Short mmCIF file of N, CA, C and O in Angstrom, two decimals:
data_model
loop_
_atom_site.label_atom_id
_atom_site.label_comp_id
_atom_site.label_asym_id
_atom_site.label_seq_id
_atom_site.Cartn_x
_atom_site.Cartn_y
_atom_site.Cartn_z
N SER A 233 -1.27 9.45 9.95
CA SER A 233 -2.60 9.45 9.40
C SER A 233 -2.59 8.83 8.00
O SER A 233 -1.57 8.73 7.36
N ILE A 234 -3.77 8.47 7.54
CA ILE A 234 -3.93 7.86 6.22
C ILE A 234 -4.67 8.85 5.34
O ILE A 234 -5.67 9.42 5.73
N GLU A 235 -4.16 9.03 4.15
CA GLU A 235 -4.81 9.94 3.22
C GLU A 235 -4.94 9.26 1.87
O GLU A 235 -3.95 8.93 1.24
N ASP A 236 -6.17 9.02 1.44
CA ASP A 236 -6.42 8.44 0.12
C ASP A 236 -6.90 9.58 -0.77
O ASP A 236 -7.96 10.11 -0.59
N TYR A 237 -6.04 9.97 -1.72
CA TYR A 237 -6.40 11.09 -2.58
C TYR A 237 -6.71 10.64 -4.00
O TYR A 237 -6.67 11.42 -4.92
N SER A 238 -7.07 9.36 -4.14
CA SER A 238 -7.36 8.85 -5.48
C SER A 238 -8.84 8.94 -5.84
O SER A 238 -9.19 8.81 -6.99
N GLY A 239 -9.69 9.12 -4.83
CA GLY A 239 -11.12 9.14 -5.09
C GLY A 239 -11.72 7.75 -5.21
O GLY A 239 -12.89 7.62 -5.52
N VAL A 240 -10.93 6.71 -4.97
CA VAL A 240 -11.41 5.34 -5.06
C VAL A 240 -11.59 4.82 -3.64
O VAL A 240 -10.68 4.90 -2.83
N SER A 241 -12.77 4.29 -3.31
CA SER A 241 -13.04 3.86 -1.94
C SER A 241 -12.46 2.48 -1.63
O SER A 241 -12.31 2.12 -0.49
N ASN A 242 -12.12 1.72 -2.63
CA ASN A 242 -11.57 0.40 -2.44
C ASN A 242 -10.25 0.36 -3.19
O ASN A 242 -10.21 0.81 -4.33
N PRO A 243 -9.16 -0.05 -2.69
CA PRO A 243 -8.88 -0.79 -1.47
C PRO A 243 -8.73 0.12 -0.24
O PRO A 243 -8.78 1.33 -0.36
N ARG A 244 -8.51 -0.55 0.91
CA ARG A 244 -8.29 0.17 2.16
C ARG A 244 -6.89 -0.15 2.68
O ARG A 244 -6.37 -1.23 2.43
N LEU A 245 -6.32 0.78 3.43
CA LEU A 245 -4.97 0.62 3.94
C LEU A 245 -4.92 1.01 5.41
O LEU A 245 -5.54 2.00 5.80
N PHE A 246 -4.19 0.21 6.21
CA PHE A 246 -3.98 0.47 7.62
C PHE A 246 -2.49 0.28 7.89
O PHE A 246 -1.86 -0.57 7.26
N TYR A 247 -1.93 1.04 8.81
CA TYR A 247 -0.52 0.83 9.11
C TYR A 247 -0.18 1.22 10.54
O TYR A 247 -0.88 1.98 11.18
N ASP A 248 0.93 0.62 11.02
CA ASP A 248 1.53 1.00 12.28
C ASP A 248 3.04 1.03 12.05
O ASP A 248 3.48 1.06 10.91
N ASN A 249 3.83 1.00 13.10
CA ASN A 249 5.27 1.16 12.94
C ASN A 249 5.95 -0.04 12.29
O ASN A 249 7.06 0.09 11.79
N ASP A 250 5.34 -1.21 12.31
CA ASP A 250 6.00 -2.42 11.82
C ASP A 250 5.41 -3.01 10.55
O ASP A 250 6.00 -3.90 9.96
N ARG A 251 4.23 -2.56 10.15
CA ARG A 251 3.63 -3.17 8.97
C ARG A 251 2.56 -2.27 8.35
O ARG A 251 1.98 -1.42 9.00
N VAL A 252 2.36 -2.53 7.06
CA VAL A 252 1.28 -1.90 6.30
C VAL A 252 0.34 -3.02 5.88
O VAL A 252 0.78 -4.03 5.33
N THR A 253 -0.94 -2.87 6.16
CA THR A 253 -1.94 -3.86 5.78
C THR A 253 -2.84 -3.25 4.72
O THR A 253 -3.40 -2.16 4.92
N ILE A 254 -2.97 -3.96 3.60
CA ILE A 254 -3.80 -3.48 2.49
C ILE A 254 -4.91 -4.49 2.26
O ILE A 254 -4.65 -5.67 2.07
N GLN A 255 -6.15 -4.02 2.30
CA GLN A 255 -7.30 -4.85 1.95
C GLN A 255 -7.69 -4.50 0.53
O GLN A 255 -8.14 -3.39 0.27
N THR A 256 -7.47 -5.45 -0.38
CA THR A 256 -7.66 -5.17 -1.80
C THR A 256 -9.07 -5.40 -2.29
O THR A 256 -9.43 -4.97 -3.38
N GLY A 257 -9.88 -6.11 -1.54
CA GLY A 257 -11.20 -6.48 -2.03
C GLY A 257 -11.18 -7.86 -2.65
O GLY A 257 -12.15 -8.58 -2.61
N GLY A 258 -10.05 -8.23 -3.22
CA GLY A 258 -9.78 -9.59 -3.70
C GLY A 258 -10.80 -10.16 -4.65
O GLY A 258 -11.08 -9.58 -5.69
N PHE A 259 -11.34 -11.31 -4.30
CA PHE A 259 -12.28 -12.06 -5.14
C PHE A 259 -11.68 -12.37 -6.50
O PHE A 259 -12.32 -12.23 -7.53
N GLY A 260 -10.38 -12.75 -6.51
CA GLY A 260 -9.74 -13.15 -7.75
C GLY A 260 -9.16 -12.02 -8.57
O GLY A 260 -8.52 -12.25 -9.57
N ASN A 261 -9.41 -10.78 -8.16
CA ASN A 261 -8.83 -9.65 -8.88
C ASN A 261 -7.35 -9.55 -8.53
O ASN A 261 -6.97 -9.64 -7.37
N THR A 262 -6.52 -9.35 -9.52
CA THR A 262 -5.10 -9.19 -9.29
C THR A 262 -4.80 -7.73 -8.98
O THR A 262 -5.31 -6.83 -9.63
N ALA A 263 -3.97 -7.51 -7.95
CA ALA A 263 -3.56 -6.17 -7.57
C ALA A 263 -2.05 -6.07 -7.63
O ALA A 263 -1.34 -6.96 -7.15
N GLU A 264 -1.56 -4.99 -8.23
CA GLU A 264 -0.13 -4.68 -8.21
C GLU A 264 0.07 -3.65 -7.10
O GLU A 264 -0.62 -2.63 -7.06
N VAL A 265 1.02 -3.91 -6.22
CA VAL A 265 1.26 -3.04 -5.07
C VAL A 265 2.70 -2.54 -5.13
O VAL A 265 3.63 -3.33 -5.28
N TYR A 266 2.86 -1.23 -5.00
CA TYR A 266 4.18 -0.60 -5.00
C TYR A 266 4.30 0.31 -3.79
O TYR A 266 3.38 1.09 -3.51
N LEU A 267 5.41 0.23 -3.09
CA LEU A 267 5.73 1.13 -1.99
C LEU A 267 6.97 1.91 -2.42
O LEU A 267 8.02 1.32 -2.70
N THR A 268 6.84 3.23 -2.53
CA THR A 268 7.96 4.06 -2.96
C THR A 268 8.31 5.07 -1.87
O THR A 268 7.43 5.52 -1.13
N ASP A 269 9.60 5.41 -1.79
CA ASP A 269 10.01 6.40 -0.81
C ASP A 269 9.78 7.80 -1.36
O ASP A 269 9.30 7.97 -2.49
N ILE A 270 10.15 8.80 -0.58
CA ILE A 270 9.88 10.20 -0.95
C ILE A 270 10.63 10.62 -2.22
O ILE A 270 10.22 11.54 -2.92
N LEU A 271 11.72 9.88 -2.55
CA LEU A 271 12.49 10.19 -3.76
C LEU A 271 11.98 9.44 -4.99
O LEU A 271 12.54 9.57 -6.07
N GLY A 272 10.92 8.64 -4.80
CA GLY A 272 10.34 7.91 -5.92
C GLY A 272 10.95 6.54 -6.17
O GLY A 272 10.61 5.88 -7.14
N ARG A 273 11.85 6.11 -5.30
CA ARG A 273 12.46 4.79 -5.44
C ARG A 273 11.51 3.72 -4.94
O ARG A 273 10.95 3.84 -3.85
N VAL A 274 11.32 2.66 -5.73
CA VAL A 274 10.47 1.55 -5.32
C VAL A 274 11.23 0.73 -4.27
O VAL A 274 12.30 0.20 -4.56
N VAL A 275 10.69 0.66 -3.05
CA VAL A 275 11.34 -0.08 -1.97
C VAL A 275 10.65 -1.42 -1.73
O VAL A 275 11.18 -2.27 -1.01
N TYR A 276 9.47 -1.61 -2.33
CA TYR A 276 8.74 -2.88 -2.22
C TYR A 276 7.76 -2.94 -3.37
O TYR A 276 7.12 -1.95 -3.71
N SER A 277 7.62 -4.13 -3.97
CA SER A 277 6.59 -4.32 -4.99
C SER A 277 6.18 -5.78 -5.01
O SER A 277 6.99 -6.67 -4.72
N THR A 278 4.93 -6.03 -5.33
CA THR A 278 4.42 -7.39 -5.45
C THR A 278 3.13 -7.37 -6.26
O THR A 278 2.52 -6.32 -6.46
N THR A 279 2.74 -8.53 -6.71
CA THR A 279 1.44 -8.74 -7.34
C THR A 279 0.72 -9.80 -6.53
O THR A 279 1.31 -10.83 -6.19
N THR A 280 -0.55 -9.55 -6.22
CA THR A 280 -1.30 -10.48 -5.38
C THR A 280 -2.75 -10.58 -5.84
O THR A 280 -3.29 -9.65 -6.42
N SER A 281 -3.35 -11.72 -5.57
CA SER A 281 -4.79 -11.88 -5.77
C SER A 281 -5.48 -12.16 -4.44
O SER A 281 -6.66 -12.47 -4.39
N GLU A 282 -4.71 -12.04 -3.34
CA GLU A 282 -5.27 -12.21 -2.01
C GLU A 282 -6.13 -11.00 -1.63
O GLU A 282 -5.91 -9.90 -2.12
N ARG A 283 -7.05 -11.22 -0.71
CA ARG A 283 -7.91 -10.12 -0.25
C ARG A 283 -7.18 -9.18 0.70
O ARG A 283 -7.58 -8.04 0.87
N GLN A 284 -6.11 -9.68 1.34
CA GLN A 284 -5.35 -8.86 2.28
C GLN A 284 -3.86 -9.11 2.09
O GLN A 284 -3.43 -10.25 1.96
N LEU A 285 -3.09 -8.05 2.11
CA LEU A 285 -1.64 -8.13 1.98
C LEU A 285 -1.03 -7.39 3.16
O LEU A 285 -1.44 -6.27 3.47
N ILE A 286 -0.06 -8.03 3.83
CA ILE A 286 0.65 -7.40 4.94
C ILE A 286 2.10 -7.21 4.53
O ILE A 286 2.77 -8.18 4.15
N ILE A 287 2.58 -5.98 4.59
CA ILE A 287 3.97 -5.65 4.25
C ILE A 287 4.71 -5.34 5.54
O ILE A 287 4.34 -4.43 6.28
N ASP A 288 5.76 -6.10 5.82
CA ASP A 288 6.62 -5.86 6.98
C ASP A 288 7.52 -4.68 6.66
O ASP A 288 8.28 -4.70 5.71
N THR A 289 7.42 -3.62 7.46
CA THR A 289 8.15 -2.39 7.16
C THR A 289 9.27 -2.10 8.15
O THR A 289 9.92 -1.06 8.05
N HIS A 290 9.56 -3.01 9.09
CA HIS A 290 10.54 -2.69 10.12
C HIS A 290 11.96 -2.52 9.57
O HIS A 290 12.79 -1.89 10.20
N ASP A 291 12.26 -3.06 8.38
CA ASP A 291 13.58 -2.90 7.78
C ASP A 291 13.65 -1.70 6.82
O ASP A 291 14.71 -1.43 6.25
N LEU A 292 12.55 -1.00 6.64
CA LEU A 292 12.53 0.14 5.72
C LEU A 292 12.89 1.43 6.46
O LEU A 292 12.64 1.57 7.64
N ALA A 293 13.48 2.35 5.73
CA ALA A 293 13.88 3.63 6.32
C ALA A 293 12.65 4.44 6.73
O ALA A 293 11.62 4.41 6.04
N PRO A 294 12.74 5.15 7.85
CA PRO A 294 11.62 6.00 8.27
C PRO A 294 11.44 7.16 7.30
O PRO A 294 12.37 7.58 6.62
N GLY A 295 10.21 7.64 7.24
CA GLY A 295 9.91 8.78 6.39
C GLY A 295 8.61 8.60 5.65
O GLY A 295 7.90 7.60 5.81
N LEU A 296 8.29 9.58 4.83
CA LEU A 296 7.05 9.57 4.05
C LEU A 296 7.20 8.64 2.86
O LEU A 296 8.20 8.67 2.15
N ASN A 297 6.22 7.78 2.65
CA ASN A 297 6.20 6.83 1.54
C ASN A 297 4.85 6.90 0.84
O ASN A 297 3.87 7.37 1.41
N LEU A 298 4.83 6.40 -0.37
CA LEU A 298 3.60 6.33 -1.15
C LEU A 298 3.32 4.88 -1.47
O LEU A 298 4.21 4.16 -1.96
N VAL A 299 2.11 4.43 -1.18
CA VAL A 299 1.66 3.08 -1.54
C VAL A 299 0.69 3.23 -2.70
O VAL A 299 -0.29 3.96 -2.60
N SER A 300 0.98 2.55 -3.81
CA SER A 300 0.09 2.53 -4.97
C SER A 300 -0.45 1.13 -5.16
O SER A 300 0.31 0.17 -5.15
N VAL A 301 -1.77 1.03 -5.32
CA VAL A 301 -2.43 -0.24 -5.54
C VAL A 301 -3.17 -0.14 -6.86
O VAL A 301 -4.09 0.67 -7.00
N LYS A 302 -2.76 -0.97 -7.83
CA LYS A 302 -3.37 -0.95 -9.16
C LYS A 302 -4.22 -2.19 -9.33
O LYS A 302 -3.74 -3.31 -9.19
N GLN A 303 -5.51 -1.99 -9.60
CA GLN A 303 -6.46 -3.07 -9.85
C GLN A 303 -7.26 -2.71 -11.09
O GLN A 303 -7.84 -1.63 -11.15
N LYS A 304 -7.30 -3.64 -12.02
CA LYS A 304 -8.02 -3.41 -13.28
C LYS A 304 -7.56 -2.09 -13.86
O LYS A 304 -6.39 -1.90 -14.12
N ASN A 305 -8.45 -1.15 -14.05
CA ASN A 305 -8.11 0.15 -14.64
C ASN A 305 -8.05 1.26 -13.62
O ASN A 305 -8.12 2.44 -13.98
N GLN A 306 -7.93 0.91 -12.33
CA GLN A 306 -7.93 1.92 -11.27
C GLN A 306 -6.65 1.84 -10.46
O GLN A 306 -6.13 0.76 -10.20
N THR A 307 -6.16 2.99 -10.05
CA THR A 307 -5.01 3.06 -9.15
C THR A 307 -5.42 3.88 -7.93
O THR A 307 -5.97 4.98 -8.06
N SER A 308 -5.14 3.32 -6.75
CA SER A 308 -5.38 4.04 -5.49
C SER A 308 -4.02 4.35 -4.89
O SER A 308 -3.14 3.49 -4.86
N ASN A 309 -3.85 5.57 -4.39
CA ASN A 309 -2.59 6.01 -3.81
C ASN A 309 -2.81 6.43 -2.36
O ASN A 309 -3.79 7.11 -2.05
N PHE A 310 -1.89 6.02 -1.50
CA PHE A 310 -1.97 6.32 -0.09
C PHE A 310 -0.63 6.87 0.40
O PHE A 310 0.42 6.33 0.03
N LYS A 311 -0.63 7.90 1.21
CA LYS A 311 0.57 8.39 1.86
C LYS A 311 0.72 7.66 3.19
O LYS A 311 -0.24 7.53 3.93
N VAL A 312 1.94 7.21 3.49
CA VAL A 312 2.21 6.47 4.71
C VAL A 312 3.48 7.04 5.34
O VAL A 312 4.51 7.14 4.68
N GLN A 313 3.40 7.42 6.62
CA GLN A 313 4.56 7.91 7.36
C GLN A 313 5.11 6.77 8.19
O GLN A 313 4.48 6.33 9.16
N LEU A 314 6.26 6.23 7.80
CA LEU A 314 6.91 5.17 8.55
C LEU A 314 7.82 5.78 9.61
O LEU A 314 8.51 6.75 9.36
N ASN A 315 7.81 5.19 10.80
CA ASN A 315 8.64 5.69 11.91
C ASN A 315 9.78 4.75 12.20
O ASN A 315 9.79 3.63 11.94
#
């Protein structure tokens, strides 16, 4: 399941067993994206101005992860269970 506990309605996140898809809203806004494991280690990070970002997760360890998306002065956090 997807749980957004940041109170921010944008961006949106979707995932399955092989990838995480993040819709940032884009329109030239830069987004910093971080994927961290349950121990807080950053396992993926990037900066993008694209409206959609797809992260291939098939090489990442299974378990609970946190996706953080920082845009302007807002941060959205999502819990993701990778299998």
